[in-house]
CSV table of C-alpha atoms and ligand atoms in Angstrom, one decimal:
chain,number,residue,atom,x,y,z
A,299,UNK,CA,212.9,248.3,224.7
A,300,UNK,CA,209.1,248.6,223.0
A,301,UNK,CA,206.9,247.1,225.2
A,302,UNK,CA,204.9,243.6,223.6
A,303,UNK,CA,201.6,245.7,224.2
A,304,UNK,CA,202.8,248.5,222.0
A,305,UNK,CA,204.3,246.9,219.3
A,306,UNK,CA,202.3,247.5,216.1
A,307,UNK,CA,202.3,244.1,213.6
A,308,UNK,CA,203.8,244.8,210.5
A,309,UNK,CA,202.6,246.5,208.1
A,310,UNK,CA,200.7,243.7,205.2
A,311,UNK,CA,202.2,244.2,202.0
A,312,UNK,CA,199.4,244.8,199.3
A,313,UNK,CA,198.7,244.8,195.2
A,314,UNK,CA,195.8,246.7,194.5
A,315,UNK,CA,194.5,245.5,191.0
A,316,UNK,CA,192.2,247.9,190.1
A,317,UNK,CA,190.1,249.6,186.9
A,318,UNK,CA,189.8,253.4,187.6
A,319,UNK,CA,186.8,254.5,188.5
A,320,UNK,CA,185.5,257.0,191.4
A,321,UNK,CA,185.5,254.0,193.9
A,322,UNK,CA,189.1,252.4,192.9
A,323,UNK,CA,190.6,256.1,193.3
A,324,UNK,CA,188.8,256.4,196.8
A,325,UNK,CA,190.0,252.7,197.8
A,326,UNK,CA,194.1,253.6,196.4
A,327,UNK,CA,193.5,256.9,198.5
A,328,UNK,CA,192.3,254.7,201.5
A,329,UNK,CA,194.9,252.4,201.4
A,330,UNK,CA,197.8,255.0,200.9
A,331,UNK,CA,196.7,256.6,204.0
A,332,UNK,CA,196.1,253.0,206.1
A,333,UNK,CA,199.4,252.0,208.6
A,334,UNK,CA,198.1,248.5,208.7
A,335,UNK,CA,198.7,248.2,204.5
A,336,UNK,CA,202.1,248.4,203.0
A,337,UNK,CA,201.3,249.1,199.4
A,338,UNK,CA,203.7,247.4,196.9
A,339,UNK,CA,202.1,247.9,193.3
A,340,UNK,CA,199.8,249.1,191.2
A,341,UNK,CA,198.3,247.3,188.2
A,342,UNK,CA,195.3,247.9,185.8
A,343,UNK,CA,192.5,246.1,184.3
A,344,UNK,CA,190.2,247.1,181.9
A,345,UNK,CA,186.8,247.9,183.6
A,346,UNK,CA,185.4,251.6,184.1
A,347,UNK,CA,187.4,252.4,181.1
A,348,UNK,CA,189.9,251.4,178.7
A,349,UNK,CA,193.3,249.8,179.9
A,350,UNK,CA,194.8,253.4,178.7
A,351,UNK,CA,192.5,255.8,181.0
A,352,UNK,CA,192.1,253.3,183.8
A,353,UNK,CA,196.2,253.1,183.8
A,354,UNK,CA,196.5,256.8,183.2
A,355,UNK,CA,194.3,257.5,186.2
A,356,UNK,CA,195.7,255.3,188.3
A,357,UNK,CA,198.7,256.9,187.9
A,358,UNK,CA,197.4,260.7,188.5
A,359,UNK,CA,195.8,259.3,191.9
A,360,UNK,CA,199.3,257.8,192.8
A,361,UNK,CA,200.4,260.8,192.5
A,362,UNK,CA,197.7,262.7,194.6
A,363,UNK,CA,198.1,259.8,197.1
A,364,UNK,CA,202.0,261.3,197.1
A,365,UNK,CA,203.3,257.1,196.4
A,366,UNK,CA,206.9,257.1,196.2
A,367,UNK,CA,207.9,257.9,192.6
A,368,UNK,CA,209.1,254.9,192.1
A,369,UNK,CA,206.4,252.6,192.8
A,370,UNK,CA,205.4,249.8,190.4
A,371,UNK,CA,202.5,250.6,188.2
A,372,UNK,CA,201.8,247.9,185.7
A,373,UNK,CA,199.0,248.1,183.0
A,374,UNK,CA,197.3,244.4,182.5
A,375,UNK,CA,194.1,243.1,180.5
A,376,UNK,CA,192.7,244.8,177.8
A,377,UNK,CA,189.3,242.9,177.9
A,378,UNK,CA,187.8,239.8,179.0
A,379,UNK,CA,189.5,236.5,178.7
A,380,UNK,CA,187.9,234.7,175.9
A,381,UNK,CA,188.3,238.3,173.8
A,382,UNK,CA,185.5,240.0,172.2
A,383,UNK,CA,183.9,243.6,172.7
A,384,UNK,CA,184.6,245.0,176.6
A,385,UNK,CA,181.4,245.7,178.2
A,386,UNK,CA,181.2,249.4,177.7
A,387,UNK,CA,182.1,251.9,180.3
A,388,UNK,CA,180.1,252.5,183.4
A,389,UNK,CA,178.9,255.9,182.9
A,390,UNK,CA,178.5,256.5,187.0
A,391,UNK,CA,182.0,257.5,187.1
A,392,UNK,CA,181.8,260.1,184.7
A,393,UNK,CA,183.5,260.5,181.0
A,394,UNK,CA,186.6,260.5,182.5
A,395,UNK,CA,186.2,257.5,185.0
A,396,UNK,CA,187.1,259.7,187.8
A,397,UNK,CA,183.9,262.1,188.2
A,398,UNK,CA,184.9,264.7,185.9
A,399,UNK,CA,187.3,265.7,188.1
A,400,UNK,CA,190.3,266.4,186.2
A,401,UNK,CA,193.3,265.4,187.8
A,402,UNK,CA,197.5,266.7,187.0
A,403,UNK,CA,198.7,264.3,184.4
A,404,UNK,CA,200.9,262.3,186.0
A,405,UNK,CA,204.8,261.8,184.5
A,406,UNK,CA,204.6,258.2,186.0
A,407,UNK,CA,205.3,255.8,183.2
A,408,UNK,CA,204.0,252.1,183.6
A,409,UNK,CA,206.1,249.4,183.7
A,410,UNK,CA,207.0,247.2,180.8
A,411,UNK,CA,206.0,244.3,182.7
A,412,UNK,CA,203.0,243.0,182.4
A,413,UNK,CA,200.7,243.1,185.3
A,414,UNK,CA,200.2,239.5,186.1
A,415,UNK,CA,204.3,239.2,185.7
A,416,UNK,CA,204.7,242.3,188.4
A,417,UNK,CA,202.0,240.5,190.7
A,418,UNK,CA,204.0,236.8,190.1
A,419,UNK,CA,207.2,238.8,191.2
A,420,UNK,CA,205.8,240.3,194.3
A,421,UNK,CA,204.3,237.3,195.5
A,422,UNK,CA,207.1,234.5,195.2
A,423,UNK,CA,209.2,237.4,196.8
A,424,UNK,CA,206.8,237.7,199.6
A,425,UNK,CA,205.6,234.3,200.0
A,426,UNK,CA,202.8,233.5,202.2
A,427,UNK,CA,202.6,237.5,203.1
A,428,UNK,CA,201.3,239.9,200.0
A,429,UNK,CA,197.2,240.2,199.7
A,430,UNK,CA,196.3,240.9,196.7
A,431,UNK,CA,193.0,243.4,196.4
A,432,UNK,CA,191.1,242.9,193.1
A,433,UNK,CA,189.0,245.8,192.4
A,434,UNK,CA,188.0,245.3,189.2
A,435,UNK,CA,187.3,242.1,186.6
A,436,UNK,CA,188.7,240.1,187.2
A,437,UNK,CA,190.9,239.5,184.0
A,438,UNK,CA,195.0,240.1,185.5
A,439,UNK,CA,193.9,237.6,188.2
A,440,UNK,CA,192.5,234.4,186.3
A,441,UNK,CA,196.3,234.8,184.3
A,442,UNK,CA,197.8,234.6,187.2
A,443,UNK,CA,196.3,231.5,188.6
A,444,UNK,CA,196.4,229.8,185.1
A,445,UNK,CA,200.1,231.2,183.9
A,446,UNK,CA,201.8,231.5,187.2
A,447,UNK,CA,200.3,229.0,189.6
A,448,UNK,CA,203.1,228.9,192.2
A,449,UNK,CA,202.7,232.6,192.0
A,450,UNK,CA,199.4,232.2,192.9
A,451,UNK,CA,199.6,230.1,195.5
A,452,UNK,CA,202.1,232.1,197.4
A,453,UNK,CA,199.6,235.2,197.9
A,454,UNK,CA,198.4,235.6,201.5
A,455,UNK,CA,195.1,235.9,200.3
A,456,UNK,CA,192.9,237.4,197.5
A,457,UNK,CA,190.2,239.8,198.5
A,458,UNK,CA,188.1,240.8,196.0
A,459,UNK,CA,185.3,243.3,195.8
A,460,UNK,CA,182.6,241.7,193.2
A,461,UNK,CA,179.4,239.6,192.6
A,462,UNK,CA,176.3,239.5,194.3
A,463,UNK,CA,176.0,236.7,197.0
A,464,UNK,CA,172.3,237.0,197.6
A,465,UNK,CA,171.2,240.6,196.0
A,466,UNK,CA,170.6,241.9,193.0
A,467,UNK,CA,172.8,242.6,190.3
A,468,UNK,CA,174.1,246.4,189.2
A,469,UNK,CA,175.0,245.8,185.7
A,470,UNK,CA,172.0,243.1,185.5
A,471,UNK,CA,169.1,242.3,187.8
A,472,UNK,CA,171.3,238.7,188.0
A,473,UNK,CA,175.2,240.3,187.5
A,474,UNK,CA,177.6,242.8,188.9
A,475,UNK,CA,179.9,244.8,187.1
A,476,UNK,CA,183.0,243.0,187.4
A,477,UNK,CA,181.6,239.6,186.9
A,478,UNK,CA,179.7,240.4,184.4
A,479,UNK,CA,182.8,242.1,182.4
A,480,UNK,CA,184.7,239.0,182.7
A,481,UNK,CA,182.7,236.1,184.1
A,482,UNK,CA,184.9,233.0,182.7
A,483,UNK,CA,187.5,234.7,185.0
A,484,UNK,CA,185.8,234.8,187.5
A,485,UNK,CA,184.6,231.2,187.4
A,486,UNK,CA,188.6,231.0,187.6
A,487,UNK,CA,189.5,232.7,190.0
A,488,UNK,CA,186.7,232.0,193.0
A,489,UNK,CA,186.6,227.8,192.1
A,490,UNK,CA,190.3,228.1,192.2
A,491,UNK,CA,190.7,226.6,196.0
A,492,UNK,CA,192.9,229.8,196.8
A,493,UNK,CA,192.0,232.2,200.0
A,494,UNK,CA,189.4,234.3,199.1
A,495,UNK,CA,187.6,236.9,200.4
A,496,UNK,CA,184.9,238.0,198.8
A,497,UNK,CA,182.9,241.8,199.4
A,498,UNK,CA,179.7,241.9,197.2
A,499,UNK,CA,177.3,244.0,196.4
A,500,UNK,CA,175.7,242.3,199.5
A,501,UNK,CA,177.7,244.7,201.4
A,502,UNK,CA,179.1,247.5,199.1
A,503,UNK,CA,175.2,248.6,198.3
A,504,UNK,CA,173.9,248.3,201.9
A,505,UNK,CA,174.6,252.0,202.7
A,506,UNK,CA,175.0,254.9,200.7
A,507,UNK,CA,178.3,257.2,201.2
A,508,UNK,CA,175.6,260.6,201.9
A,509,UNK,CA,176.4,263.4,199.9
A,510,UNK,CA,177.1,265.3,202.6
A,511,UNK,CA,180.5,263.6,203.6
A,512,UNK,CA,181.5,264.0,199.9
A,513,UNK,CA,180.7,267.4,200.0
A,514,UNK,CA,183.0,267.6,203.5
A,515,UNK,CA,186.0,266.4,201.9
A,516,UNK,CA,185.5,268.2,198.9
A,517,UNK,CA,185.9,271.4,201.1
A,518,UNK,CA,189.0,269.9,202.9
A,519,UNK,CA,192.3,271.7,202.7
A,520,UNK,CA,194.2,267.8,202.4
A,521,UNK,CA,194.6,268.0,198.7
A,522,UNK,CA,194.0,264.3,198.0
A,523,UNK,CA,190.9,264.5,200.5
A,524,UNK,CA,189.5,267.5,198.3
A,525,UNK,CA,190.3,265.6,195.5
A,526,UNK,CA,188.2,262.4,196.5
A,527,UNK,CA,185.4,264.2,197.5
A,528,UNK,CA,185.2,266.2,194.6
A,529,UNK,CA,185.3,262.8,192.5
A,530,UNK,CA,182.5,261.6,195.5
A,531,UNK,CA,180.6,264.2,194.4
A,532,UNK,CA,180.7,263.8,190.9
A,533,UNK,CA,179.9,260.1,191.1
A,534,UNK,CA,176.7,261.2,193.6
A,535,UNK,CA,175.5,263.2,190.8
A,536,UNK,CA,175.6,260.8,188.4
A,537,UNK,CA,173.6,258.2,191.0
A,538,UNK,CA,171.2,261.1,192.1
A,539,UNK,CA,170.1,261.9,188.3
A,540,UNK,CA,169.4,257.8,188.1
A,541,UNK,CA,168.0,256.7,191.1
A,542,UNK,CA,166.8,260.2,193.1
A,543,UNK,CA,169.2,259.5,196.1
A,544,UNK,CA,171.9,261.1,197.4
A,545,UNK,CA,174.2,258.8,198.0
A,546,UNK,CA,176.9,256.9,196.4
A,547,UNK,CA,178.2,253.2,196.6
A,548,UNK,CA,182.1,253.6,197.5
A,549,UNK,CA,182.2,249.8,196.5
A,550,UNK,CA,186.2,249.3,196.1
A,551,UNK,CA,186.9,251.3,199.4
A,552,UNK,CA,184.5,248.5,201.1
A,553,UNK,CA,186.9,245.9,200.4
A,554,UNK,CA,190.1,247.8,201.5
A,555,UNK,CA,187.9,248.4,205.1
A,556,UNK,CA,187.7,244.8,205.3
A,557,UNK,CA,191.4,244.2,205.2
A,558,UNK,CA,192.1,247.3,207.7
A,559,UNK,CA,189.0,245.9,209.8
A,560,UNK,CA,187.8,242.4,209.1
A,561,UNK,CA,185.8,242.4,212.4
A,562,UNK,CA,183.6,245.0,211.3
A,563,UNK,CA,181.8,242.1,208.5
A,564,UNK,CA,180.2,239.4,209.4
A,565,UNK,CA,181.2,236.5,207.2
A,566,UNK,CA,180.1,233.2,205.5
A,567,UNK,CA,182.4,230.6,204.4
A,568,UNK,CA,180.8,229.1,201.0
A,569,UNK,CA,181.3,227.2,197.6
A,570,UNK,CA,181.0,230.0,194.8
A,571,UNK,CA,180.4,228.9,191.3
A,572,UNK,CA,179.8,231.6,188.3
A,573,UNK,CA,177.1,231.0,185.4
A,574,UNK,CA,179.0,231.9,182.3
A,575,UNK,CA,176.6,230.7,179.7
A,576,UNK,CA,173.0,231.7,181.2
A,577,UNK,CA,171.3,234.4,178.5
A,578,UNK,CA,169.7,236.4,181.4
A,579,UNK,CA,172.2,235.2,184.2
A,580,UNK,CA,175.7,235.8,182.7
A,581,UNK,CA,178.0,236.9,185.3
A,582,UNK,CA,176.0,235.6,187.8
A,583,UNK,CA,177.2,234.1,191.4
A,584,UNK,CA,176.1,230.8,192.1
A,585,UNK,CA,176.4,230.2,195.8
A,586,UNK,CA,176.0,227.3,197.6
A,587,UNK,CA,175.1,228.5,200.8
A,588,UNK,CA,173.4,225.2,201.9
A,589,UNK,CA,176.2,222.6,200.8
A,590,UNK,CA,173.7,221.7,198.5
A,591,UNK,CA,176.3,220.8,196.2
A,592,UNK,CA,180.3,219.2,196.2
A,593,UNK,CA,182.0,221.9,195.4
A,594,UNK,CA,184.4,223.1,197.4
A,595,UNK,CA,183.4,225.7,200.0
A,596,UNK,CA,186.6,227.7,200.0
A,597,UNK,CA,185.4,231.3,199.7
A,598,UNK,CA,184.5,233.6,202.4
A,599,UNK,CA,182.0,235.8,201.5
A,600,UNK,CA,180.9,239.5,203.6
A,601,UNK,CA,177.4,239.4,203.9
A,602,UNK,CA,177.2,242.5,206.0
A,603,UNK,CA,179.9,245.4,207.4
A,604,UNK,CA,179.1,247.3,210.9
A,605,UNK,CA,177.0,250.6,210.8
A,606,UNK,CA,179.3,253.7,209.7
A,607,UNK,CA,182.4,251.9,209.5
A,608,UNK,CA,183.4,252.8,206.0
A,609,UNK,CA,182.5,256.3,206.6
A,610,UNK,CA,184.6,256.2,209.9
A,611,UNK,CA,187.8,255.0,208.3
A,612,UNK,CA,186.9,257.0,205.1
A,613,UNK,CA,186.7,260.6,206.7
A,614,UNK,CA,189.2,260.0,209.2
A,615,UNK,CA,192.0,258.6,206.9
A,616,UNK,CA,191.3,261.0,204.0
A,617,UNK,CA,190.8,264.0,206.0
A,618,UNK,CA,194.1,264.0,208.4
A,619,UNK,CA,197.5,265.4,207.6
A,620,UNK,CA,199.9,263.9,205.3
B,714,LIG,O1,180.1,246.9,190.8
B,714,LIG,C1,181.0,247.7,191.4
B,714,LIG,C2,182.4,247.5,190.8
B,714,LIG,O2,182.4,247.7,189.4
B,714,LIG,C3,183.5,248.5,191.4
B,714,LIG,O3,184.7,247.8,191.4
B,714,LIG,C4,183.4,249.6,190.4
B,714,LIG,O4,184.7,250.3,190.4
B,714,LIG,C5,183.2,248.9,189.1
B,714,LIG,O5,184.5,248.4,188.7
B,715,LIG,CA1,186.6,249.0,190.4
């Protein structure tokens, strides 16, 4: 009989929703190698790319992260809610979204269902248990909470990996990338009362990921380890040739460590609103840190993660066996 102090908890079923991009690949990688993360689907939003590339590399990092054939991959938004151009594509990631790495086409064919129908599905089968990681705009999520409330309100929780609490922007000195690609969303989705955990640029931009980690687990003989650090490097590149440093910001991956180690981030419970109309502050985070106001303080944000702890989980999770 297993002994109560060696019995592990269950595994927590997971839906990453995520846009393809350097840092998604590294977070799918992460949680595909995790125990603590059951991973139950796959869906795409527009972001990094278009719907098509984002969808068709998550489906080549599935593969690399050897995902059961038959996993659910479902492509989702297009572009923002209230329609118009997408903001283009992030050139950091490189001109195929994954650091000019080219990856094996996958034979993985999405779903017909829609993502925010895939995500509904999981979550009233899984009620009160699925988590639901948003990596990217946060488009497939603000349809779920408007189309399929019950749905919604079955999740675990969402955590999220977007805004900027108290720093500065990435996209704009005032926005981050995926708020600022689909602000009315987000306004959606964080004043939506749900459980929310929230990991901004606050934390994703503290630390760098040093080049020389990258350039470890590009040298690795663990395909998908080789693979991530040769997208790593690619992505460093791209953030040296800009800023001089480097380093890269494994954002996505930040918000899969604080599901695998909440403990590591320290974290502030507060009401989060989003400016949607401001001409210099679109996309912006509005947070009401000192209950200045009555909304709802229902979001808990990470203002900070331990020293080293994504580079920890990172290096020895992507470097060990299959
Ligand atoms: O601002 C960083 C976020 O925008 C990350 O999710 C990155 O992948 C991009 O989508
Ligand atoms: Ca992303």
């Amino acid at each position: 009989m297993t002994s109560r102090a060696t019995a592990r908890p269950d595994p927590i079923p997971v839906v990453l929703d995520c846009d393809p991009g350097v840092d998604d690949a590294v977070a799918l990688l992460l949680a595909f190698r995790s125990a603590e993360l059951r991973v139950r689907a796959v869906t795409t939003v527009a972001g990094n790319a278009g719907i098509e590339v984002v969808t068709a590399n998550a489906a080549a990092v599935l593969d690399l992260a050897g995902a059961p054939p038959d996993l659910p991959l479902a492509a989702g938004a297009a572009g923002p809610l209230r329609g118009g151009e997408r903001v283009p594509d992030e050139p950091i990631h490189g001109g195929n979204a994954l650091g000019d790495v080219t990856l094996p086409v996958s034979a993985r064919l999405p779903a017909a269902q829609p993502a925010v129908e895939l995500i509904a599905q999981l979550a009233l089968e899984h009620p009160g248990e699925l988590v639901l990681i948003a990596l990217g705009p946060l488009t497939n999520v603000a349809r779920l909470v408007t189309e399929q409330p019950a749905a919604a309100a079955a999740l675990r929780e969402i955590v999220h990996m977007g805004g900027a609490a108290f720093a500065q922007g990435n996209i704009t000195p005032a926005a981050e990338f995926n708020t600022f690609c689909d602000p009315e969303a987000a306004r959606i989705v964080l004043t939506s009362g749900l459980p929310i955990r929230l990991v901004p640029l606050d934390v994703t931009r503290r630390t760098g990921f040093p080049r020389a980690l990258s350039a470890r687990l590009a040298s690795s003989a663990n395909p998908a380890a080789a693979a991530a650090g040769a997208m790593l490097l690619g992505m460093t590149a791209a953030h040296q040739a800009r800023t001089g440093a480097a380093v890269c910001h494994v954002h996505d991956a930040s918000a899969v460590a604080s599901v695998l180690a909440p403990e590591a981030m320290t974290w502030q419970r507060a009401a989060v609103e989003v400016e949607c109309a401001g001409e210099l502050s679109r996309g912006a985070l509005v947070v009401d840190a000192l209950g200045r106001t009555d909304w709802p303080a229902t979001v808990d944000i990470a203002l900070s993660a331990r020293e080293g702890v994504l580079e920890e989980l990172l290096m020895s999770r992507l470097e060990r066996r299959p």
